[in-house]
CSV table of C-alpha atoms in Angstrom, one decimal:
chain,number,residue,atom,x,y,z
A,1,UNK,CA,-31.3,-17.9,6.5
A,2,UNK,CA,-30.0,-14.1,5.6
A,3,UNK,CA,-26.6,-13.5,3.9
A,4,UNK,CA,-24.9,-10.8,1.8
A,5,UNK,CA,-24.4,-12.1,-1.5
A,6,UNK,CA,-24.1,-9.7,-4.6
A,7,UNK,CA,-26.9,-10.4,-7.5
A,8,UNK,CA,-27.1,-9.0,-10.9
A,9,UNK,CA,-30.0,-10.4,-12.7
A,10,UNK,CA,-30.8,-9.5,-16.4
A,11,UNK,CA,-34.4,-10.0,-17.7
A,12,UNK,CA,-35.7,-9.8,-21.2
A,13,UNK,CA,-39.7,-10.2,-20.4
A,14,UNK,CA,-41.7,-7.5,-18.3
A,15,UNK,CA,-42.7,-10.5,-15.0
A,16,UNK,CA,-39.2,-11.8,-14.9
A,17,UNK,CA,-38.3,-8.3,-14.4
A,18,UNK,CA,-41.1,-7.7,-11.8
A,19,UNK,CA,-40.4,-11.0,-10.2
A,20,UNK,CA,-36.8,-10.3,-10.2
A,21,UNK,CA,-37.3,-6.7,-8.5
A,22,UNK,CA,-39.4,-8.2,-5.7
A,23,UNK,CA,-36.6,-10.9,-5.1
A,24,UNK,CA,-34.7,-8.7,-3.6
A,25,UNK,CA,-37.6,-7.5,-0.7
A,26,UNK,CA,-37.8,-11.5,0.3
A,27,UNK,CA,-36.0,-12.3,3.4
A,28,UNK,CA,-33.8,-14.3,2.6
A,29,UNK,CA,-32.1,-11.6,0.2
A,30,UNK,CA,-32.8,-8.5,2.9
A,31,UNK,CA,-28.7,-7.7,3.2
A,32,UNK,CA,-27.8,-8.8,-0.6
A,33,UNK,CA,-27.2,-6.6,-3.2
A,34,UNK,CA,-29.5,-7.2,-6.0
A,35,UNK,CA,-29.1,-5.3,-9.4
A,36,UNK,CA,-31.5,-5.6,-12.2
A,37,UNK,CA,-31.0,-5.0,-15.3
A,38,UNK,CA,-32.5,-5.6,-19.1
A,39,UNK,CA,-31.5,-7.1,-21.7
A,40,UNK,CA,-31.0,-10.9,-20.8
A,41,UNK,CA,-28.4,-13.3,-21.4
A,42,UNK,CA,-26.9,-11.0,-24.6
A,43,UNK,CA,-27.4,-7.9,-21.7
A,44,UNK,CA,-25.1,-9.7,-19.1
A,45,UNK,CA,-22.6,-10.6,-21.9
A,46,UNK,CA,-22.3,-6.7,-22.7
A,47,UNK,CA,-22.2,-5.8,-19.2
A,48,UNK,CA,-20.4,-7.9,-17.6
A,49,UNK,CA,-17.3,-6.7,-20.4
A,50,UNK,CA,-16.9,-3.8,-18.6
A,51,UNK,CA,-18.2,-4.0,-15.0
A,52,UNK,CA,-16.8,-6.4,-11.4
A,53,UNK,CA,-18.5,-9.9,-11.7
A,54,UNK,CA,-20.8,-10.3,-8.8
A,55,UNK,CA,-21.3,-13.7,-7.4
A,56,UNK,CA,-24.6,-14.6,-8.7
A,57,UNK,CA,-25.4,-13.6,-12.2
A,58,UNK,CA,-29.0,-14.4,-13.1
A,59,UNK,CA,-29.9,-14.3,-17.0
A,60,UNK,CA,-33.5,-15.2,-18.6
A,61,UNK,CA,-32.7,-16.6,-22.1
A,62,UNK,CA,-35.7,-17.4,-24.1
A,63,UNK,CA,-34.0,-18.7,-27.2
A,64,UNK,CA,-33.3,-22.4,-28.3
A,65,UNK,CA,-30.8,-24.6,-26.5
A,66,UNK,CA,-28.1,-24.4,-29.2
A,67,UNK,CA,-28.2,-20.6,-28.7
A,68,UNK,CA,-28.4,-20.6,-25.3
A,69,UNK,CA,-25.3,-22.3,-24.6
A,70,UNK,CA,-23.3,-20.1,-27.1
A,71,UNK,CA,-24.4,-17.6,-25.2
A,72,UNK,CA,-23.4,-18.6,-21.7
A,73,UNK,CA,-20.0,-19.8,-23.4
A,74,UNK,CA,-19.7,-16.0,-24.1
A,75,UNK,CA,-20.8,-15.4,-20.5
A,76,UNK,CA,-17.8,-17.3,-19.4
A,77,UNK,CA,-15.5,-15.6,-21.1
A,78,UNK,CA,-16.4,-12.5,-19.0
A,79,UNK,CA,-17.1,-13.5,-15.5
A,80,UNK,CA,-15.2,-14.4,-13.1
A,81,UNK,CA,-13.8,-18.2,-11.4
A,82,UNK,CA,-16.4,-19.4,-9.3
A,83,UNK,CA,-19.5,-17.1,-10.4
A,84,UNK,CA,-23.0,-18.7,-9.8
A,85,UNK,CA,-25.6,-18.8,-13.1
A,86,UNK,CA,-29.1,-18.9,-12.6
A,87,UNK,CA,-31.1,-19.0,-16.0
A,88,UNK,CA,-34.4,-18.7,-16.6
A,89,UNK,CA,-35.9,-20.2,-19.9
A,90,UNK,CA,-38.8,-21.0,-21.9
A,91,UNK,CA,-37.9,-24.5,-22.8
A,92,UNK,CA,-40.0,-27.1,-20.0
A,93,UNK,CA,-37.2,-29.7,-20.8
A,94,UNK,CA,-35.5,-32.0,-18.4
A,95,UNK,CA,-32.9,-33.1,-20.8
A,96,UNK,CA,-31.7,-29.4,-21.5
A,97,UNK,CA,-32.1,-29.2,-17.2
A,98,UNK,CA,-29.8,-32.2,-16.9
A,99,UNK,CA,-27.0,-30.7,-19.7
A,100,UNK,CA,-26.9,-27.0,-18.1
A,101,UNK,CA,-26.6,-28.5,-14.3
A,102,UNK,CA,-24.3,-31.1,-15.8
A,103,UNK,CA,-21.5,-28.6,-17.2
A,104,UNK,CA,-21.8,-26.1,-14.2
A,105,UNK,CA,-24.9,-24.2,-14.5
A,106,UNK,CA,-25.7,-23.8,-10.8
A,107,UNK,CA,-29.7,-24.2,-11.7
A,108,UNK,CA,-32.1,-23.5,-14.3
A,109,UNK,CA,-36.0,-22.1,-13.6
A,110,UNK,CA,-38.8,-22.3,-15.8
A,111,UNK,CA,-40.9,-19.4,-17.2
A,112,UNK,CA,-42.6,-17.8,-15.0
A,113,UNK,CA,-41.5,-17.4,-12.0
A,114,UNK,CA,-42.4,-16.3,-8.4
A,115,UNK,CA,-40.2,-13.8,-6.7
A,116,UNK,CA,-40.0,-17.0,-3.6
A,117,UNK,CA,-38.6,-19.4,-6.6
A,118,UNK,CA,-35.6,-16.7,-7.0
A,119,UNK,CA,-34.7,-16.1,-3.5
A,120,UNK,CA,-35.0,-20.5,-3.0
A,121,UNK,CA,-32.6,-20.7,-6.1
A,122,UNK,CA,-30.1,-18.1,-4.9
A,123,UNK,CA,-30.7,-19.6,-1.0
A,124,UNK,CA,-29.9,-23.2,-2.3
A,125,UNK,CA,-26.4,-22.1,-3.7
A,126,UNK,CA,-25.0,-20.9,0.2
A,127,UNK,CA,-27.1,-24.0,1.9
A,128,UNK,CA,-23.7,-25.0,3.4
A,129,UNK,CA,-22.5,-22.7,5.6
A,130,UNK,CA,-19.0,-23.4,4.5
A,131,UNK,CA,-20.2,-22.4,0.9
A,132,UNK,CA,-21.5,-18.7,2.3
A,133,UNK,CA,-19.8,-15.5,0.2
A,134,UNK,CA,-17.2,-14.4,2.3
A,135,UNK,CA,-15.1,-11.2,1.5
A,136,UNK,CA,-11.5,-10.5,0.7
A,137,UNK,CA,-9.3,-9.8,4.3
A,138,UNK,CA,-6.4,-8.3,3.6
A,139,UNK,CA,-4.8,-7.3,7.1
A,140,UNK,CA,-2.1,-3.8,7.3
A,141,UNK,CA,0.7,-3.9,9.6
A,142,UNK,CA,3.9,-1.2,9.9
A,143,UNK,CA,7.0,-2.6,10.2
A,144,UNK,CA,7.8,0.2,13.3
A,145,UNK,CA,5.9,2.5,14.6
A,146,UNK,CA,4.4,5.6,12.7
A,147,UNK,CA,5.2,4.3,8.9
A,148,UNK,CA,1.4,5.6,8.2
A,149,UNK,CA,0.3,2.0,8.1
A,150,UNK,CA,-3.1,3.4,9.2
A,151,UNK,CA,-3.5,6.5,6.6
A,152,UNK,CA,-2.7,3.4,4.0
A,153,UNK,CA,-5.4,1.1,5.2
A,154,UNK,CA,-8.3,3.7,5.1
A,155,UNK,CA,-7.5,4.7,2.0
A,156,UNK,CA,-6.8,1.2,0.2
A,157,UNK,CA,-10.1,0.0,2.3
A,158,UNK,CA,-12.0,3.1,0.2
A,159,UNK,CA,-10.6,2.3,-3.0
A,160,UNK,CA,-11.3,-1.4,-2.7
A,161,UNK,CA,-15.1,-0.1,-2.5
A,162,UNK,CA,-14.8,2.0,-5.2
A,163,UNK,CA,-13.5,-0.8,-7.3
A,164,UNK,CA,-16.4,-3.3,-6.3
A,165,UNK,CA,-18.6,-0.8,-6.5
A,166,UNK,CA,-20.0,-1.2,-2.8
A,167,UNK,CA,-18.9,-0.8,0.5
A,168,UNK,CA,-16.0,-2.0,1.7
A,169,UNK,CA,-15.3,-2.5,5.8
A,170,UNK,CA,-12.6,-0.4,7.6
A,171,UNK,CA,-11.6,-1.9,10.9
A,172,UNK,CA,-9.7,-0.1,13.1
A,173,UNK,CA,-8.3,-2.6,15.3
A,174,UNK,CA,-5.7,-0.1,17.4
A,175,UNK,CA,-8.0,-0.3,20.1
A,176,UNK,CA,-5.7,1.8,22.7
A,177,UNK,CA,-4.0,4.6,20.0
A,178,UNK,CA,-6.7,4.2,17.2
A,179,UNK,CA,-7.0,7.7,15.7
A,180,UNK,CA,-9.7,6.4,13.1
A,181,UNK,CA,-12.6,9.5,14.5
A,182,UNK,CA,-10.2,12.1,14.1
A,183,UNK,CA,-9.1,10.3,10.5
A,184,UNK,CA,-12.9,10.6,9.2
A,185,UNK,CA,-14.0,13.8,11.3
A,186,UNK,CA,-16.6,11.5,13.3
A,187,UNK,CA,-17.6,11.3,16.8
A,188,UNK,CA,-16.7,7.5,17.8
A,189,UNK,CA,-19.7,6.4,19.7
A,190,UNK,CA,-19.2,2.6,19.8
A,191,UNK,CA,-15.2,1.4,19.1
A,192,UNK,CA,-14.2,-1.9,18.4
A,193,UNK,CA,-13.2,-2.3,22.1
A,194,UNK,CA,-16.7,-2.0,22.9
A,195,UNK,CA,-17.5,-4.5,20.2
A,196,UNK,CA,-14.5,-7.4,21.2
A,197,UNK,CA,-15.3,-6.7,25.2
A,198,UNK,CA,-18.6,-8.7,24.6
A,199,UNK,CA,-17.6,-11.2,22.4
A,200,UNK,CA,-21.2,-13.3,23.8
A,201,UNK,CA,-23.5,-10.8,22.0
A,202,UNK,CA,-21.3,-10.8,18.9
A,203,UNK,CA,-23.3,-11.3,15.7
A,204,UNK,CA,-24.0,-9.7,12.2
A,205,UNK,CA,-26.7,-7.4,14.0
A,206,UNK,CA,-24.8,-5.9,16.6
A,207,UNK,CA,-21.7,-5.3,14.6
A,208,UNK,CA,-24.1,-3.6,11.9
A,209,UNK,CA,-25.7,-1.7,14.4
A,210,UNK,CA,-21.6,-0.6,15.3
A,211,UNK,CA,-20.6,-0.1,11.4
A,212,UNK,CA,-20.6,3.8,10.7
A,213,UNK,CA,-21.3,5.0,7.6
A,214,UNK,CA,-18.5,7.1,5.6
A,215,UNK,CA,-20.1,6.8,2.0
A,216,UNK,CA,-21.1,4.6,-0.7
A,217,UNK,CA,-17.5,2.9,-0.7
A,218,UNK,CA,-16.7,1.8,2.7
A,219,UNK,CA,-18.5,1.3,6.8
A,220,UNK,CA,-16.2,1.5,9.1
A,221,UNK,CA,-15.4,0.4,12.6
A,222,UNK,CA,-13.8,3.1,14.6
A,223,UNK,CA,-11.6,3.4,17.4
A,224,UNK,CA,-9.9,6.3,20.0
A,225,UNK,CA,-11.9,9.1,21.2
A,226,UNK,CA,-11.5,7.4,24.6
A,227,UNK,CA,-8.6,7.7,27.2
A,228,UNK,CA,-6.0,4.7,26.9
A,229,UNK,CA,-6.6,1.4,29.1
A,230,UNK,CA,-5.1,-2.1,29.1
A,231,UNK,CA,-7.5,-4.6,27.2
A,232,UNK,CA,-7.2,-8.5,27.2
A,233,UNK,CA,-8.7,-9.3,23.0
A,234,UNK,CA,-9.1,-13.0,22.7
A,235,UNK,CA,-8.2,-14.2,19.7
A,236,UNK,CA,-11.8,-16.0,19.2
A,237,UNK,CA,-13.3,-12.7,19.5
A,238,UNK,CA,-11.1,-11.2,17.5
A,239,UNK,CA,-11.6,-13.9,14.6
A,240,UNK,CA,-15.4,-14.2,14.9
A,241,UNK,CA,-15.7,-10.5,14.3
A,242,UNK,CA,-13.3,-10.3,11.3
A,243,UNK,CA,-15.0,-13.4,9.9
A,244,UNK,CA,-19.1,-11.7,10.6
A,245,UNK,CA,-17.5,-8.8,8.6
A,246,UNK,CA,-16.2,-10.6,6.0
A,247,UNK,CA,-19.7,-12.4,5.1
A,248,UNK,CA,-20.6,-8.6,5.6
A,249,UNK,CA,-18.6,-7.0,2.7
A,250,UNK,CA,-17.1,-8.1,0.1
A,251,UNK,CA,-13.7,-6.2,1.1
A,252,UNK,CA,-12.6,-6.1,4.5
A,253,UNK,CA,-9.4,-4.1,5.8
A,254,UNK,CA,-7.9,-4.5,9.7
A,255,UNK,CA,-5.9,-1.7,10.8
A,256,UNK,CA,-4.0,-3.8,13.1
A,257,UNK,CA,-1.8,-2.2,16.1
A,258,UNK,CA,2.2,-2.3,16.1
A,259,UNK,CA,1.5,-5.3,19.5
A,260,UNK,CA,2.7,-8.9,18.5
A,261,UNK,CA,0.2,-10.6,20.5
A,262,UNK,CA,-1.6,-13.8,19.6
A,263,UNK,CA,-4.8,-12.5,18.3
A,264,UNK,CA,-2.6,-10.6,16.2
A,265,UNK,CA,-0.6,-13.4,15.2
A,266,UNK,CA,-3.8,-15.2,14.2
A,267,UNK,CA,-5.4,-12.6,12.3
A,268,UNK,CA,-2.2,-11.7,10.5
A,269,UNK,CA,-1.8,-15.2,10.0
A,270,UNK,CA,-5.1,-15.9,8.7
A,271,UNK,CA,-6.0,-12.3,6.1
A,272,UNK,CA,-6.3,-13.5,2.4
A,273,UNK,CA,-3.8,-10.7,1.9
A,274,UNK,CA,-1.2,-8.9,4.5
A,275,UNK,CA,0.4,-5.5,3.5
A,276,UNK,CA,3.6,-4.4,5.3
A,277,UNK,CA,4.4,-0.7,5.5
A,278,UNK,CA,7.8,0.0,6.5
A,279,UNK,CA,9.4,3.6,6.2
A,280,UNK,CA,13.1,3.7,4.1
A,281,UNK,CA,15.5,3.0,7.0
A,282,UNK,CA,17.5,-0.1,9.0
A,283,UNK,CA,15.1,-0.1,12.0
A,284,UNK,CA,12.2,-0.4,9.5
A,285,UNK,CA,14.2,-3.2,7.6
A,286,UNK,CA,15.4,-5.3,10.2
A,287,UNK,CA,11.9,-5.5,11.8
A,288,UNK,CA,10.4,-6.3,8.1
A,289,UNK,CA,12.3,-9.4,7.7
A,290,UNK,CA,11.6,-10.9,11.0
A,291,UNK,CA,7.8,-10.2,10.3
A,292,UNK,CA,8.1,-11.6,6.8
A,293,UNK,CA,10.1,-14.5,7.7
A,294,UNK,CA,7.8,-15.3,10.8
A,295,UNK,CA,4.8,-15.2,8.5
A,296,UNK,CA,6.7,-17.2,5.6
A,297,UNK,CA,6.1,-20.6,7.3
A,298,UNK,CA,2.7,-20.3,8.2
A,299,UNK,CA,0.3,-17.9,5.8
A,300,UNK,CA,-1.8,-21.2,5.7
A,301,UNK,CA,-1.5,-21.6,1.8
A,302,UNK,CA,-2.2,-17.5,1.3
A,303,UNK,CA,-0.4,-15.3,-0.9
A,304,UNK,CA,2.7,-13.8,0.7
A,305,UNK,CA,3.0,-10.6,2.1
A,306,UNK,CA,3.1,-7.4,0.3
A,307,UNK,CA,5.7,-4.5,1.2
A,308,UNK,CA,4.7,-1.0,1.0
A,309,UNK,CA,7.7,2.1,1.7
A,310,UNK,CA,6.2,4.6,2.6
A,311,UNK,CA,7.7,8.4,2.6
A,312,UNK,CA,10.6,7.7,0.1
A,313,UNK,CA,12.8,11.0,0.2
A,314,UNK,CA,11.7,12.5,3.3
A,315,UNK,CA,15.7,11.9,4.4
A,316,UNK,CA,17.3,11.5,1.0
A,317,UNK,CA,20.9,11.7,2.7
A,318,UNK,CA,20.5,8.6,5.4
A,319,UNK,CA,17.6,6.6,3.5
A,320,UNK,CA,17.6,3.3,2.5
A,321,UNK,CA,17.1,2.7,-1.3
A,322,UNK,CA,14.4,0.3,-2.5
A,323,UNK,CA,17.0,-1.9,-3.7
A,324,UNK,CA,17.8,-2.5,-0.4
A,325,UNK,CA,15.0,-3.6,0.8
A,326,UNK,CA,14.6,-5.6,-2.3
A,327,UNK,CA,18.1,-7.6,-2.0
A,328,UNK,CA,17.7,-8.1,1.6
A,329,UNK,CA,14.1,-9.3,1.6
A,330,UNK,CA,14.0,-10.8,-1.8
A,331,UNK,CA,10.5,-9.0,-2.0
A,332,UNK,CA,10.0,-6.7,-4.9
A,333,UNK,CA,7.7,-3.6,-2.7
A,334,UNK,CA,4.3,-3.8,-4.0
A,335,UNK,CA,3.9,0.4,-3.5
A,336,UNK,CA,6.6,2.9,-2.9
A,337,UNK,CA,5.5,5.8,-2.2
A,338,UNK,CA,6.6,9.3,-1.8
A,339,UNK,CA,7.0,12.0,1.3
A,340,UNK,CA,4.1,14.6,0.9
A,341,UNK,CA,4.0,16.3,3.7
A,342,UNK,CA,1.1,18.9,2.4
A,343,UNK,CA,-0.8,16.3,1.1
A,344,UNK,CA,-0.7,13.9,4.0
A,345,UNK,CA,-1.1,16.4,6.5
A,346,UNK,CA,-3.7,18.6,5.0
A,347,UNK,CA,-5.8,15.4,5.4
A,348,UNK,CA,-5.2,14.0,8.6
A,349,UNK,CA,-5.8,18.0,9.8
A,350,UNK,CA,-9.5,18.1,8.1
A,351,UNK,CA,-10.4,14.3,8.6
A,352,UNK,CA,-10.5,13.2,4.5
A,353,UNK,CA,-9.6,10.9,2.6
A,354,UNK,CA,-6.5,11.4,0.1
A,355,UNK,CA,-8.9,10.9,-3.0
A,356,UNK,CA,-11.5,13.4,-1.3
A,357,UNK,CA,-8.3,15.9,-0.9
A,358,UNK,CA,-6.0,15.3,-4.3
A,359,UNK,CA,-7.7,14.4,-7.3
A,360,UNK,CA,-5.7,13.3,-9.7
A,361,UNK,CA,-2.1,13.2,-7.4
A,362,UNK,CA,0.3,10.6,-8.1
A,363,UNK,CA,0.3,8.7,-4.9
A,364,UNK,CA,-3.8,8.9,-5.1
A,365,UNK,CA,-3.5,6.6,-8.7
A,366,UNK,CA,-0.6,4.9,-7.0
A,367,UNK,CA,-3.1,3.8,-4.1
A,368,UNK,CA,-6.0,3.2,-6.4
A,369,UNK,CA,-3.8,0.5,-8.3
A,370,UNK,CA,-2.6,-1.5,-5.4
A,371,UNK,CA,-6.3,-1.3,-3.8
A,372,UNK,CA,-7.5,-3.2,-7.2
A,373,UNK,CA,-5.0,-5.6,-7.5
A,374,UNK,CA,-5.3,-7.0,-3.7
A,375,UNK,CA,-9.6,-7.3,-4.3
A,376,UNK,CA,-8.8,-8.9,-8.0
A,377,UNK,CA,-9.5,-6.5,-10.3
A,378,UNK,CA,-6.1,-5.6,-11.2
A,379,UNK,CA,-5.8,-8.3,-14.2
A,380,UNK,CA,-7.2,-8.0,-17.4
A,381,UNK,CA,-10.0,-10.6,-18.2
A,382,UNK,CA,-8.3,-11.6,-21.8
A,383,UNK,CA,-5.8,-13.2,-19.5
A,384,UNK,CA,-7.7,-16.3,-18.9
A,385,UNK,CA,-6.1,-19.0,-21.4
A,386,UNK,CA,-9.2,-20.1,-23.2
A,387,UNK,CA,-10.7,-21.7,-20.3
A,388,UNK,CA,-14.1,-22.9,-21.4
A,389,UNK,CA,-17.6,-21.8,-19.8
A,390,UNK,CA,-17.8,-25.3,-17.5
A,391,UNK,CA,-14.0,-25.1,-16.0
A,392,UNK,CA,-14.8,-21.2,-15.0
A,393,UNK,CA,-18.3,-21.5,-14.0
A,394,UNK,CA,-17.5,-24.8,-12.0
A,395,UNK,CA,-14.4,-22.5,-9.9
């Protein structure tokens, strides 16, 4: 079995090291990101201070046991719920085995090891299927038509890369209006239509063999470039290929069209997080609490939905204030964000990204900041109440 699951590994001896390096070439690890580093268990404690928790951290710890736990209590403190520690030790002893799997260590090898006994361990973790890394969905949606829910979603899906510091997937699921080529500059050769019309073939390897390539920070799925046609998505289809790029990337955004249909109902429905974009005006209002209210009673135990207003003070006479939207909704907008006409435009003209074009601009920060909050790095790590290594490390 081959998923994506992200690795850092820090070794103190040269063959952990090597063995670690080749770990990554085994099959089983082929699509996983796996980082090594030096320094060991004290290296990952450093690190991991000031860099996004991956989901399996493994540290070689040569030390005594009274040390070694010290140590991974420090390791708690900052990683994230749910992280996976592998450690590899000196000490041959099943009753230090028993008390690191016993408190949450998710396994512990013996010195030395093989770069097969690595891949096993990390393999053994995701055995269940159900228990297989699976990326953050957070699905975009404007409240009426043309409130630049689309510019939004590529450029929160690129920050949320730049934040996890990998790529992030774009999908750009307004298969009939989808402007996503003209959006990146890029020749669309296979769209998501393409991918959703043969929902039998639909697998990991056909949809990376789709994914295009915009830069270290995201992969996207593209649509338009193609004359307008009437398409029947079933919602199966349409779940199985958000869910393939979910175990894909630890970040995936859905661009979803302005159609209330029940694919997307479902996929609205089922996103970890769902970001409305409304523009400052009744229309825009009106339609945002129907949405929200429809959504309110079945999210399915995810967070509510976010409210972005978009292009504040492009009509400052007949606008809506945000305090509007606030007392009617009850929903405090996550973004508000202001009308830039040169900004906006100059990049949909050249087919950039706002970061690529405005360095530095207000709304660029302002996008940056939402984008780490929704993937989870927008909280500090001191706020964690004391928890101890075990209640973290056991999620």
């Amino acid at each position: 079995m081959s998923f994506r699951v992200t690795i850092d590994a820090f070794a103190l001896s040269p063959g952990v090291e090597a063995a670690l390096a080749a770990a990554g070439r085994e099959r089983a690890l082929q699509h996983s990101r796996l980082g090594v580093h030096a320094g060991g268990l004290p290296g990952a404690i450093v690190h991991l201070a000031h860099n996004p928790t991956p989901q399996v951290v493994i540290v070689e710890e040569n030390d005594d046991d009274r040390t070694m736990l010290g140590r991974l209590e420090q390791l708690a403190e900052v990683c994230d719920p749910g992280t996976r520690v592998i450690v590899i030790g000196s000490l041959n002893d099943i009753g230090l085995y028993r008390t690191l799997l016993g408190h949450g260590v998710s396994e512990y090898l013996v010195a030395p090891v093989t770069p097969g006994q690595i891949a096993g361990a990390v393999s053994a973790l995701f055995a269940d299927p159900a228990a297989a890394p699976r990326g953050k969905v957070t699905a975009l949606w404007s409240a009426r038509g043309g409130a630049g829910a689309s510019t939004i979603a590529r450029n929160l899906a690129w920050h949320m890369g730049k934040a996890l510091g990998e790529q992030a997937i774009y999908l750009d699921l307004d298969m009939t209006f989808g402007a996503s080529d003209l959006a990146f500059n890029l020749e669309a050769r296979q769209s998501a239509a393409e991918v959703l019309a043969q929902p039998e073939r639909l697998d990991s390897v056909l949809l990376d063999r789709f994914l295009v390539v915009h830069d270290d920070y995201l992969r996207l799925l593209p649509s338009g470039g193609a004359a307008p046609r009437s398409l029947d998505i079933q919602t199966e289809a349409a779940e199985q290929l958000v869910d393939l790029a979910a175990r894909m990337a630890p970040a995936v955004v859905l661009d979803l069209p302005h159609v209330w249909a029940p694919w997307t109902e479902a996929l609205l429905r089922a996103a970890d997080e769902v970001v409305v974009v409304a523009r400052p005006d009744l229309a825009s209002l009106r339609d945002c609490k129907l949405l929200l209210e429809s959504l309110a009673s079945n999210r399915n135990g995810n967070a509510p939905a976010r409210l972005v207003i978009n292009g504040l003070d492009l009509c400052r006479k007949t606008q809506l204030t945000v305090k509007d939207f606030h007392d009617t909704l009850a929903v405090a907008p996550a973004l508000v964000l202001p009308w830039d006409s040169v900004l906006f435009g100059e990049a949909g003209n050249n087919g950039q990204l706002l970061a690529e074009l405005g360095k530095g601009h207000k709304i660029v920060g302002q996008l940056e900041s939402l984008a780490a909050t929704l993937v989870g790095r927008g909280q500090a790590r001191k706020d964690r109440g004391g928890k101890t290594l075990w209640s973290w490390l056991k999620g």
